[in-house]
RNA sequence: GUCGGCGUGGCGGAAUGGCAGACGCGCCAGCCUUAGGAGCUGGUGCCCGAAAGGGCGUGGAGGUUCAAAUCCUCUCGCCGACACCA
């Protein structure tokens, strides 16, 4: 006999039981041929770090809850999982523990994490599991690289890398600490130019930017971040002739051709190819010194903020094409070779950076755009807004936004310039000088040059021994696929972001050994209906995935142009003020949770703890509250006789109220689950439980209304707390697993309150209140209002000149 | 610096422009009891009041509106992203 106040709810017993049953029944297996509408529910695949805890679980519980609801709603749900398994941590672990191979480290972690996910009751279609480090996956990563190459989207170019002069090796950015090698803290890291592979993502800059408008179910924040990252700017390129060097000119880029008449000097990036030729003898030594210093500059120095601008005059002069004026040419590192043309015209009056520079080196400042507030006597800062053109010859008096176009037209007519669009986005450097990644499938042949590995020879597999590929002679020595000459393999591997740029397509046909994915199946499942993951991937991963999707679309392999219809970034779980992490030692273990309060309590708690997009603080007290809630649900559904009815509630809940609450809860919970607003969804379920308890304590019979309420509660709670719900479902005598049951239908009419309070205001002051039928028409409500004595008095005998009727509850009369 | 977001009880947080504070935690009082980290009932924004009731109240100052936590302007504070991109 159950003691009053104690429930027999024992998560330790029922959770393993249902996890086993779901696995046996293959509950979340996605059927490719199902006639049902599809729903592709995806969580970002994780790096298998082996410390899966409740901090990670939040994301997966959201995905699982949505998958379970969509399934009950009649969708064929694809809810797959995999592992972003290449990457540096595995190598670091291998270095730390000699003899531990990155692959073993990775696969062990995967096995461990997988156990934890199952212990949380999270259901995936494990038949579709993938790991990016396995040859049957990275074979197709390599295939996709070759597709990029074939489509002219992969190329080789020199790029600076971090070089440790002692180890004579390339270092990842993470291995450079304060400009020094991580293994040799007194050795400065050098910058070296090496040949590296790039993907031409800039070819897609316009589409990546413009199509952001089509994915309007992404968080605004992420779309803004991507917009800024791509950084499209509209302006003009203008040729400035060089004084004393006939036929030579410097091409500059500006977003403000309307300020051309205000250019009082020109600045070249230190790496600009014309620096040497322009520099006069007198200035040569100083320029060389400056350029040399800039070249050596480390990342850290470049990142130092608020640094004063420095520069050196070349002694050369450029000729402004609009007015023939001779302006001095300087070299300064605030101009970057990697953006625009590596050269600018400096207009200190209308650009803050140029203004600072002009002040420091005492260069002239000429105002050419008058702000709307009128001309200024002393120029104390740059005015960057629009205005009226002054000091600009024939353009004077024009609005600067109009002059912009006119000047461009004139430059184009004269052949000294043209409109131009530039992007902040750079091409994607994908070469990594690392072992634990997908080898770039390229052979360098003395005769045939750069030769792609033929598709039928893929995958180019990693050598067994853990050691940099460049140090494995047996591996990199090969034969040219074309002529059979002695040749050398590419020894760099690919950025792991390549692996993750297409994994969501592989889930459509994970065992396909003829192509990266079956276009028919991919077209069936794509696009992803809901993509959930951390906001730290707002730019790179999501931008790269969009890029790959567009390339595959252009290659005729995919119908969609955008991979992810709806994106959600969940907040992180903190404990003791810090993000849960192995290194911080504050993670809540899944195994421990599951053996104490139970996985269901952890699941519901993490959903209830706060808004899903916000960071939240884990607390034992909060978790306890949820445990109590689950115990109460258990007792209400299975042991209602154990509820103490000796003290009734203040407000009696009758059958009508109970039925209405049930209907309302169905509507609200469904809507809020759909929008991933789980915290409020849980609150509604708690309200339903409160109402059910009030009903019992008010002497309510355990009749059909009660049975319906109990079953509805079980169904609505199921996505969040599936184990306890399955157990209750079974004990209620229902057939089949709840995972296959149907979602409760929302009866809008049953959810409406029958009465509302009509509030009558006259000139903004409340004059009367009365109870009316909720369905009362506007006209009848007005008649009723006018008939009230107090209202008539307030209106002073006159009728209202204006009537405002809002919703069902308020009438406002303006005399 | 630029862009974006957020400021609501003791705490986490609810609120299509329409009863601010749902739901939970915590706390207070009472009940029950096999004395437990259980259960039940009531209370809990602030101020005045024994109560009825009244006043104030969503960082601050203005504004729009019959009506503002919500919309607009300015301002203060916190958080995030980018950070010399011409």
JSON list of C-alpha atoms in Angstrom, two decimals, chain A residues 12 15 590-599:
[
{"chain": "A", "resi": 12, "resn": "UNK", "atom": "CA", "xyz": [15.62, 3.80, -12.06]},
{"chain": "A", "resi": 15, "resn": "UNK", "atom": "CA", "xyz": [13.81, 4.18, -17.66]},
{"chain": "A", "resi": 590, "resn": "UNK", "atom": "CA", "xyz": [24.20, 11.78, -16.96]},
{"chain": "A", "resi": 591, "resn": "UNK", "atom": "CA", "xyz": [24.82, 8.42, -15.32]},
{"chain": "A", "resi": 592, "resn": "UNK", "atom": "CA", "xyz": [24.50, 9.90, -11.86]},
{"chain": "A", "resi": 593, "resn": "UNK", "atom": "CA", "xyz": [21.40, 11.91, -12.71]},
{"chain": "A", "resi": 594, "resn": "UNK", "atom": "CA", "xyz": [19.80, 8.88, -14.24]},
{"chain": "A", "resi": 595, "resn": "UNK", "atom": "CA", "xyz": [20.49, 6.74, -11.14]},
{"chain": "A", "resi": 596, "resn": "UNK", "atom": "CA", "xyz": [19.19, 9.39, -8.74]},
{"chain": "A", "resi": 597, "resn": "UNK", "atom": "CA", "xyz": [16.45, 11.76, -9.92]},
{"chain": "A", "resi": 598, "resn": "UNK", "atom": "CA", "xyz": [16.07, 10.05, -13.31]},
{"chain": "A", "resi": 599, "resn": "UNK", "atom": "CA", "xyz": [16.64, 11.13, -16.89]}
]
